[in-house]
Amino acid sequence: MDMAMMRLRREDPRVVGSFRLHRRLGAGGMGVVYLGSDRRGQRVALKVIRPDLAEDQEFRSRFAREVSAARRIRGGCTARLVAADLEAERPWFATQYVPGPSLHDKVAEEGPLPAAEVASVGAALSEGLVAVHEAGVVHRDLKPSNILLSPKGPRIIDFGIAWATGASTLTHVGTAVGSPGFLAPEQVRGATVTPATDVFSLGATLAYASTADSPFGHGSSEVMLYRVVHEEAHLHGVPDALAPLLRACLAKDPDERPSTLQLSMRLKEIAAREAQGLSDSRPPVQRVREREAQELPTGRLTERYTERLVERGSMGERGSQSRTAGGSGSGSGSSVSRSGSPRSTGSSPRTGGSTGGSSPRSGGPSARNGGSSSRTGGSSSRTGGSRPPQPRGTGRTGGGRQPAGGRTTSAGRRPANPRLLRQRLIVFVVVTLIVALGIAAAQQL
């Protein structure tokens, strides 16, 4: 049913019940839907039943039962029933007006939706169907045009042909009610509808959202109904993350389909995983760092850190010599502060990588400190596992970079500073103890 607004026609009523009608929202097999409002300004979608159906007493009685059941539906994924008059010359009912395009219109205009969005919409819809089925109602006509994408999430509309659980899908003239291509096989055969009927329709709807095409192709109503009963759904183009689940929803046997609750939980998992996959557009260094952080409980990160620590310890003296020759202080165990006095680094595994000249987050030298304490024995375990050891002296400084602002210290030029050696010895002992405790804790996990 087309939900685009159109002006009222001459034959359309201007007032129905306590609602004033403003526009046509569309027309379907059961009647015409109008945009209306009450005296308080609340907007509603009001459907007036066709005159020929209004004269059918069997239809009136069934319609009355279903409107009564629809009043019991609770949940934020459906358009709430506001009012109804089942005794009017032309029965009508009004539901909360939902702004936003239908799923059909969005896909037609913008193309297939990403897997994460399809899974998110499907999870919300299946959760809404849980509330519908708990009220003893089966929608029976779930399709892209009956799903509105409101700012607050998807909403299921048009319960006009919904029947109570256990009702037949056939009208008094023996024709199936619903939309070819989205009907379940049991509806086509005239068998009893169950909540699994809506699961089939939801699976076909999500397949359409993923491919912008019906899983049963195109053709006349008879051809489409035959395919639904006898042929497998075509899911070419459906993302791999969704295809197995949608195929299960489109099983010919209702007992082989997942329940709405199972479907909701599974789609939530897929939506979360696919959203995480979309975030992999982050820089490669950040993705590698996160993967290595996940390895921490296994102890492999600690082992790599220990290897680097031994390597750095053997290169410590050479780093001191290159610092003296180049006058830059890079590769030393101290970092020149703004006041020009040497500052001890690596006093703890958390501060060892943050006060030095190489930031573990940016991966480059710090212009503020001019030195790189993350290359000393006091580097943190976080930076130790995220980057392989760098050669000293010229690898990052480009041949002896001066401290920021040209500041130098006499301590930075002495080849043997007793105070510096004591600091480095203390740092080495502290870090060795921390690494040993880390390895012991990892082995106990």
Coordinates of C-alpha atoms in Angstrom, one line a residue:
M1 CA 0.0 0.0 0.0
D2 CA 1.4 3.4 -1.0
M3 CA 1.7 5.6 2.0
A4 CA 2.5 8.9 0.1
M5 CA 0.1 11.6 1.1
M6 CA -2.6 12.7 -1.5
R7 CA -5.4 15.2 -1.3
L8 CA -8.8 14.1 -0.3
R9 CA -11.2 13.2 -3.1
R10 CA -14.7 14.4 -3.5
E11 CA -16.1 11.0 -2.3
D12 CA -13.9 10.9 0.7
P13 CA -15.4 11.7 4.1
R14 CA -14.1 14.8 6.0
V15 CA -14.9 13.5 9.5
V16 CA -14.9 10.0 10.8
G17 CA -15.9 9.5 14.5
S18 CA -14.1 12.2 16.5
F19 CA -11.3 12.5 13.9
R20 CA -11.0 15.2 11.2
L21 CA -9.4 13.8 8.0
H22 CA -6.7 15.8 6.2
R23 CA -5.1 13.6 3.5
R24 CA -5.1 10.2 1.9
L25 CA -2.2 8.0 2.9
G26 CA -3.1 5.2 0.5
A27 CA -5.6 2.5 -0.5
G28 CA -5.4 -1.2 -0.1
G29 CA -7.4 -4.3 -0.5
M30 CA -9.5 -3.6 2.6
G31 CA -10.1 0.1 2.3
V32 CA -8.6 3.6 2.3
V33 CA -6.2 4.9 4.9
Y34 CA -6.4 8.6 5.8
L35 CA -4.3 11.0 7.9
G36 CA -6.5 12.4 10.6
S37 CA -6.3 14.2 13.9
D38 CA -8.4 14.5 17.0
R39 CA -9.3 17.6 19.0
R40 CA -6.0 17.5 20.9
G41 CA -4.1 17.5 17.6
Q42 CA -2.9 13.8 17.9
R43 CA -2.4 12.5 14.4
V44 CA -3.7 9.1 13.5
A45 CA -3.8 6.8 10.5
L46 CA -7.4 5.9 10.0
K47 CA -8.6 3.0 7.8
V48 CA -12.1 2.9 6.5
I49 CA -13.3 -0.5 5.3
R50 CA -14.6 -1.0 1.8
P51 CA -18.4 -0.9 1.4
D52 CA -18.6 -4.5 -0.1
L53 CA -16.6 -5.9 2.9
A54 CA -18.7 -3.9 5.3
E55 CA -21.8 -5.7 4.1
D56 CA -20.3 -9.1 4.8
Q57 CA -21.4 -10.1 8.3
E58 CA -18.7 -12.9 8.5
F59 CA -16.0 -10.3 7.8
R60 CA -17.5 -7.9 10.4
S61 CA -17.4 -10.6 13.1
R62 CA -13.9 -11.6 12.3
F63 CA -12.8 -8.0 12.1
A64 CA -14.3 -7.3 15.4
R65 CA -12.4 -10.2 17.1
E66 CA -9.1 -9.0 15.6
V67 CA -9.5 -5.4 16.6
S68 CA -10.2 -6.7 20.1
A69 CA -7.1 -8.7 20.0
A70 CA -5.1 -5.8 18.6
R71 CA -6.0 -3.7 21.6
R72 CA -4.0 -6.2 23.8
I73 CA -0.8 -5.8 21.8
R74 CA 1.9 -4.1 23.9
G75 CA 5.3 -3.1 22.6
G76 CA 7.0 -0.2 20.9
C77 CA 7.4 -1.9 17.5
T78 CA 3.8 -1.6 16.4
A79 CA 1.5 1.3 15.7
R80 CA -0.7 1.5 18.7
L81 CA -4.5 1.1 18.2
V82 CA -6.2 4.4 19.2
A83 CA -9.9 3.9 18.4
A84 CA -12.3 1.9 16.3
D85 CA -16.0 1.7 15.5
L86 CA -17.0 -1.8 14.4
E87 CA -20.8 -1.0 14.3
A88 CA -20.5 1.9 11.8
E89 CA -22.0 1.6 8.3
R90 CA -18.4 1.3 7.2
P91 CA -16.3 0.0 10.0
W92 CA -13.1 1.9 10.7
F93 CA -10.1 1.8 13.1
A94 CA -7.4 4.4 13.9
T95 CA -3.8 3.7 14.8
Q96 CA -1.0 6.0 15.9
Y97 CA 0.5 7.9 12.9
V98 CA 4.1 6.9 12.3
P99 CA 6.2 9.4 10.4
G100 CA 8.9 8.1 8.1
P101 CA 9.3 6.2 4.9
S102 CA 8.3 2.5 4.5
L103 CA 11.1 0.0 4.1
H104 CA 9.9 -0.6 0.6
D105 CA 10.3 3.1 -0.4
K106 CA 13.7 3.4 1.3
V107 CA 15.1 0.4 -0.5
A108 CA 13.6 1.5 -3.8
E109 CA 15.1 5.0 -3.5
E110 CA 18.5 4.2 -1.9
G111 CA 19.2 0.5 -2.8
P112 CA 19.9 -2.5 -0.5
L113 CA 20.7 -1.7 3.1
P114 CA 24.0 -2.7 4.8
A115 CA 24.0 -6.0 6.6
A116 CA 24.3 -4.3 10.0
E117 CA 21.2 -2.1 9.3
V118 CA 19.2 -5.1 8.0
A119 CA 20.1 -7.1 11.1
S120 CA 19.2 -4.2 13.4
V121 CA 15.9 -3.6 11.8
G122 CA 15.1 -7.3 11.8
A123 CA 16.0 -7.6 15.5
A124 CA 13.6 -4.8 16.4
L125 CA 10.8 -6.3 14.2
S126 CA 11.1 -9.8 15.5
E127 CA 11.1 -8.5 19.0
G128 CA 7.9 -6.6 18.2
L129 CA 6.4 -9.8 16.8
V130 CA 7.0 -11.5 20.1
A131 CA 4.5 -9.0 21.7
V132 CA 2.1 -9.4 18.8
H133 CA 2.1 -13.2 19.1
E134 CA 1.8 -13.1 22.9
A135 CA -1.5 -11.2 22.3
G136 CA -2.7 -14.2 20.3
V137 CA -2.5 -12.3 16.9
V138 CA -0.7 -13.2 13.7
H139 CA -0.1 -10.3 11.4
R140 CA -0.4 -12.4 8.2
D141 CA 0.7 -9.6 5.8
L142 CA 4.2 -8.6 6.9
K143 CA 6.0 -7.0 3.9
P144 CA 8.3 -4.1 3.2
S145 CA 5.4 -1.6 2.6
N146 CA 3.9 -2.5 6.0
I147 CA 7.1 -1.5 7.9
L148 CA 7.7 2.1 8.6
L149 CA 11.2 3.4 9.5
S150 CA 10.4 6.0 12.1
P151 CA 13.1 8.1 13.9
K152 CA 12.4 5.9 16.9
G153 CA 12.9 2.7 15.1
P154 CA 10.9 0.4 12.7
R155 CA 7.2 0.1 13.3
I156 CA 4.8 -2.6 12.0
I157 CA 1.5 -1.3 10.6
D158 CA -1.6 -2.5 8.9
F159 CA -3.1 -5.2 11.1
G160 CA -6.2 -5.0 9.0
I161 CA -6.1 -8.6 7.9
A162 CA -4.5 -10.0 11.0
W163 CA -6.3 -13.1 12.4
A164 CA -6.2 -14.8 15.7
T165 CA -3.8 -17.7 16.1
G166 CA -5.3 -20.9 14.5
A167 CA -7.5 -19.1 12.0
S168 CA -7.6 -20.1 8.4
T169 CA -5.9 -18.0 5.7
L170 CA -8.8 -18.3 3.3
T171 CA -11.6 -15.8 2.8
H172 CA -15.1 -16.9 2.1
V173 CA -14.4 -17.0 -1.6
G174 CA -11.4 -19.3 -1.1
T175 CA -8.6 -16.8 -2.1
A176 CA -5.5 -16.3 -0.1
V177 CA -5.2 -13.0 1.8
G178 CA -1.8 -11.3 1.7
S179 CA 0.9 -10.3 -0.7
P180 CA 2.4 -12.8 -3.2
G181 CA 6.1 -13.2 -2.6
F182 CA 5.8 -12.6 1.1
L183 CA 3.1 -15.1 2.0
A184 CA 4.1 -18.3 3.8
P185 CA 3.4 -21.7 2.0
E186 CA 0.8 -22.6 4.6
Q187 CA -1.1 -19.4 3.7
V188 CA -1.2 -20.4 0.1
R189 CA -2.4 -23.9 0.8
G190 CA -5.1 -22.6 3.1
A191 CA -3.7 -24.2 6.2
T192 CA -3.7 -22.9 9.7
V193 CA -1.6 -19.8 10.4
T194 CA 0.8 -19.7 13.4
P195 CA 3.5 -17.3 14.6
A196 CA 5.8 -19.2 12.2
T197 CA 3.8 -17.7 9.4
D198 CA 5.0 -14.2 10.3
V199 CA 8.6 -15.5 10.6
F200 CA 8.5 -16.6 7.0
S201 CA 7.2 -13.2 5.9
L202 CA 9.8 -11.4 7.9
G203 CA 12.6 -13.6 6.4
A204 CA 11.3 -12.6 2.9
T205 CA 11.1 -9.0 3.9
L206 CA 14.7 -8.9 5.2
A207 CA 15.9 -10.6 2.1
Y208 CA 14.3 -7.8 0.1
A209 CA 16.0 -5.2 2.3
S210 CA 19.3 -6.9 1.6
T211 CA 19.0 -7.2 -2.2
A212 CA 16.2 -4.8 -3.2
D213 CA 14.4 -7.8 -4.8
S214 CA 11.9 -10.4 -3.8
P215 CA 13.5 -13.8 -2.9
F216 CA 10.9 -15.4 -5.2
G217 CA 11.4 -13.1 -8.2
H218 CA 8.6 -11.4 -10.1
G219 CA 5.6 -12.5 -12.1
S220 CA 1.8 -12.9 -11.8
S221 CA 0.2 -13.8 -8.5
E222 CA -0.3 -17.4 -9.6
V223 CA 3.4 -17.8 -10.5
M224 CA 4.6 -16.1 -7.3
L225 CA 2.4 -18.3 -5.2
Y226 CA 3.6 -21.5 -6.9
R227 CA 7.2 -20.5 -6.3
V228 CA 6.5 -19.9 -2.6
V229 CA 5.1 -23.4 -2.2
H230 CA 7.4 -25.4 -4.5
E231 CA 10.7 -23.5 -5.1
E232 CA 13.5 -22.5 -2.9
A233 CA 14.1 -18.8 -2.2
H234 CA 16.8 -17.1 -4.2
L235 CA 19.2 -15.4 -1.7
H236 CA 21.9 -14.4 -4.1
G237 CA 23.3 -11.0 -2.9
V238 CA 22.2 -11.5 0.7
P239 CA 25.3 -10.9 2.9
D240 CA 26.9 -14.1 4.2
A241 CA 26.3 -13.1 7.8
L242 CA 22.5 -13.1 7.2
A243 CA 22.0 -15.8 4.5
P244 CA 21.9 -18.9 6.7
L245 CA 19.4 -17.3 9.2
L246 CA 17.1 -16.0 6.4
R247 CA 17.2 -19.4 4.7
A248 CA 16.0 -21.0 8.0
C249 CA 13.2 -18.4 8.2
L250 CA 12.1 -19.3 4.6
A251 CA 11.8 -23.0 5.3
K252 CA 8.7 -24.6 3.8
D253 CA 7.9 -26.5 7.0
P254 CA 6.8 -24.1 9.8
D255 CA 8.4 -26.3 12.4
E256 CA 11.8 -25.8 10.9
R257 CA 11.7 -22.0 11.2
P258 CA 13.2 -20.2 14.3
S259 CA 10.9 -18.7 16.8
T260 CA 10.5 -14.9 16.9
L261 CA 12.5 -14.8 20.2
Q262 CA 15.3 -16.9 18.7
L263 CA 15.3 -14.7 15.6
S264 CA 15.5 -11.6 17.7
M265 CA 18.5 -12.8 19.7
R266 CA 20.4 -14.0 16.7
L267 CA 19.8 -10.8 14.7
K268 CA 21.0 -8.7 17.6
E269 CA 24.2 -10.8 17.7
I270 CA 24.7 -10.3 13.9
A271 CA 24.0 -6.6 14.1
A272 CA 26.6 -6.1 16.8
R273 CA 29.2 -8.2 15.0
E274 CA 28.6 -6.4 11.7
A275 CA 28.7 -3.0 13.3
Q276 CA 32.1 -4.0 14.8
G277 CA 33.2 -5.1 11.3
L278 CA 32.3 -1.7 9.9
S279 CA 34.5 -0.1 12.6
D280 CA 37.5 -2.0 11.1
S281 CA 38.0 1.1 8.9
R282 CA 40.1 2.4 11.7
P283 CA 43.9 2.7 11.3
P284 CA 45.7 -0.7 10.9
V285 CA 47.9 0.1 13.9
Q286 CA 44.9 0.5 16.2
R287 CA 43.4 -2.8 15.0
V288 CA 46.7 -4.6 15.5
R289 CA 47.0 -3.1 19.0
E290 CA 43.5 -4.3 19.9
R291 CA 44.1 -7.8 18.6
E292 CA 47.3 -8.0 20.7
A293 CA 45.5 -6.7 23.8
Q294 CA 43.1 -9.7 23.4
E295 CA 46.1 -12.0 23.6
L296 CA 47.1 -10.7 27.0
P297 CA 45.6 -13.5 29.0
T298 CA 47.6 -16.1 27.0
G299 CA 50.9 -14.7 28.1
R300 CA 52.2 -14.3 24.6
L301 CA 52.2 -10.5 24.9
T302 CA 54.3 -10.8 28.1
E303 CA 56.8 -13.1 26.4
R304 CA 57.3 -10.7 23.6
Y305 CA 57.7 -7.9 26.1
T306 CA 60.4 -9.9 28.0
E307 CA 62.3 -10.5 24.8
R308 CA 62.4 -6.8 24.1
L309 CA 63.4 -6.0 27.6
V310 CA 66.5 -8.3 27.3
E311 CA 67.3 -6.8 24.0
R312 CA 67.1 -3.3 25.3
G313 CA 69.2 -4.1 28.3
S314 CA 72.0 -5.2 26.0
M315 CA 71.7 -2.1 24.0
G316 CA 71.6 0.3 26.9
E317 CA 75.3 1.2 26.9
R318 CA 75.3 1.8 23.1
G319 CA 72.3 4.0 23.5
S320 CA 74.1 6.1 26.1
Q321 CA 77.1 6.5 23.8
S322 CA 75.0 7.5 20.8
R323 CA 73.3 10.0 23.0
T324 CA 76.6 11.5 24.0
A325 CA 77.9 11.6 20.4
G326 CA 74.7 13.1 18.9
G327 CA 73.9 15.4 21.8
S328 CA 70.2 14.6 21.4
G329 CA 69.3 12.4 24.4
S330 CA 67.4 10.0 22.2
G331 CA 67.7 6.4 23.3
S332 CA 68.7 7.4 26.8
G333 CA 67.0 6.5 30.0
S334 CA 66.2 10.1 30.8
S335 CA 63.9 12.7 29.2
V336 CA 64.6 16.4 29.3
S337 CA 61.8 18.2 30.9
R338 CA 60.7 21.8 30.1
S339 CA 62.8 23.2 32.9
G340 CA 65.9 21.5 31.4
S341 CA 66.5 19.0 34.3
P342 CA 66.6 15.3 33.6
R343 CA 63.5 13.5 34.6
S344 CA 63.4 9.8 35.5
T345 CA 61.3 7.6 33.3
G346 CA 60.0 4.1 33.6
S347 CA 59.3 4.4 37.3
S348 CA 56.2 2.4 36.8
P349 CA 54.9 0.3 33.9
R350 CA 52.1 2.8 33.3
T351 CA 54.1 6.0 33.1
G352 CA 57.1 4.5 31.3
G353 CA 55.6 4.9 27.9
S354 CA 53.7 8.2 28.5
T355 CA 56.5 10.5 29.6
G356 CA 58.9 9.5 26.9
G357 CA 59.3 11.0 23.4
S358 CA 57.4 8.2 21.7
S359 CA 53.6 8.2 22.3
P360 CA 52.2 4.7 22.2
R361 CA 49.0 6.1 20.8
S362 CA 50.5 8.2 18.0
G363 CA 53.5 6.0 17.2
G364 CA 55.7 9.1 16.7
P365 CA 58.3 11.1 18.7
S366 CA 57.1 13.7 21.2
A367 CA 58.0 17.3 20.3
R368 CA 57.5 18.3 23.9
N369 CA 60.1 16.1 25.6
G370 CA 62.6 15.4 22.8
G371 CA 63.6 12.0 24.1
S372 CA 62.1 8.6 23.8
S373 CA 61.8 6.8 27.2
S374 CA 59.5 4.1 25.6
R375 CA 62.7 2.6 24.2
T376 CA 64.3 2.1 27.6
G377 CA 64.0 -0.7 30.0
G378 CA 61.1 1.2 31.6
S379 CA 58.7 1.0 28.7
S380 CA 55.2 -0.2 29.5
S381 CA 53.9 -3.6 28.7
R382 CA 51.3 -1.9 26.6
T383 CA 53.8 -0.4 24.1
G384 CA 56.1 -3.5 24.4
G385 CA 53.6 -5.6 22.6
S386 CA 52.4 -3.1 20.0
R387 CA 55.6 -2.3 18.1
P388 CA 58.8 -4.3 17.3
P389 CA 62.1 -3.0 18.7
Q390 CA 63.5 0.1 16.9
P391 CA 67.2 0.6 16.2
R392 CA 68.8 3.3 18.3
G393 CA 70.5 6.4 17.5
T394 CA 69.3 7.4 14.0
G395 CA 66.1 5.3 13.3
R396 CA 63.7 8.0 14.5
T397 CA 65.8 11.1 15.3
G398 CA 67.4 11.3 11.8
G399 CA 70.9 11.6 13.0
G400 CA 70.8 13.2 16.4
R401 CA 67.9 15.5 17.0
Q402 CA 68.3 18.3 19.6
P403 CA 65.9 18.5 22.5
A404 CA 62.9 20.8 21.9
G405 CA 63.8 24.5 21.9
G406 CA 67.5 23.7 21.7
R407 CA 67.8 23.0 25.5
T408 CA 70.7 20.7 26.6
T409 CA 72.0 19.5 29.9
S410 CA 75.4 18.8 31.1
A411 CA 74.1 15.4 32.3
G412 CA 73.2 14.6 28.7
R413 CA 76.8 14.9 27.6
R414 CA 78.7 13.1 30.3
P415 CA 79.5 9.5 29.2
A416 CA 79.3 8.1 32.7
N417 CA 76.8 9.6 35.1
P418 CA 76.7 7.7 38.4
R419 CA 73.2 9.1 39.2
L420 CA 71.9 8.0 35.8
L421 CA 73.4 4.5 36.1
R422 CA 71.7 4.1 39.5
Q423 CA 68.4 5.2 38.1
R424 CA 68.6 2.8 35.2
L425 CA 69.6 -0.1 37.6
I426 CA 66.5 0.7 39.8
V427 CA 64.3 0.8 36.7
F428 CA 65.6 -2.5 35.4
V429 CA 65.0 -4.2 38.8
V430 CA 61.5 -2.8 39.1
V431 CA 60.4 -3.7 35.6
T432 CA 62.0 -7.2 35.9
L433 CA 59.9 -7.8 39.1
I434 CA 56.7 -6.6 37.4
V435 CA 57.3 -8.8 34.3
A436 CA 57.9 -11.8 36.5
L437 CA 54.7 -11.1 38.4
G438 CA 52.8 -10.7 35.1
I439 CA 54.1 -14.0 33.8
A440 CA 53.2 -15.8 37.0
A441 CA 49.7 -14.3 36.9
A442 CA 49.2 -15.3 33.2
Q443 CA 50.3 -18.9 33.9
Q444 CA 47.6 -19.1 36.7
L445 CA 44.8 -18.1 34.2

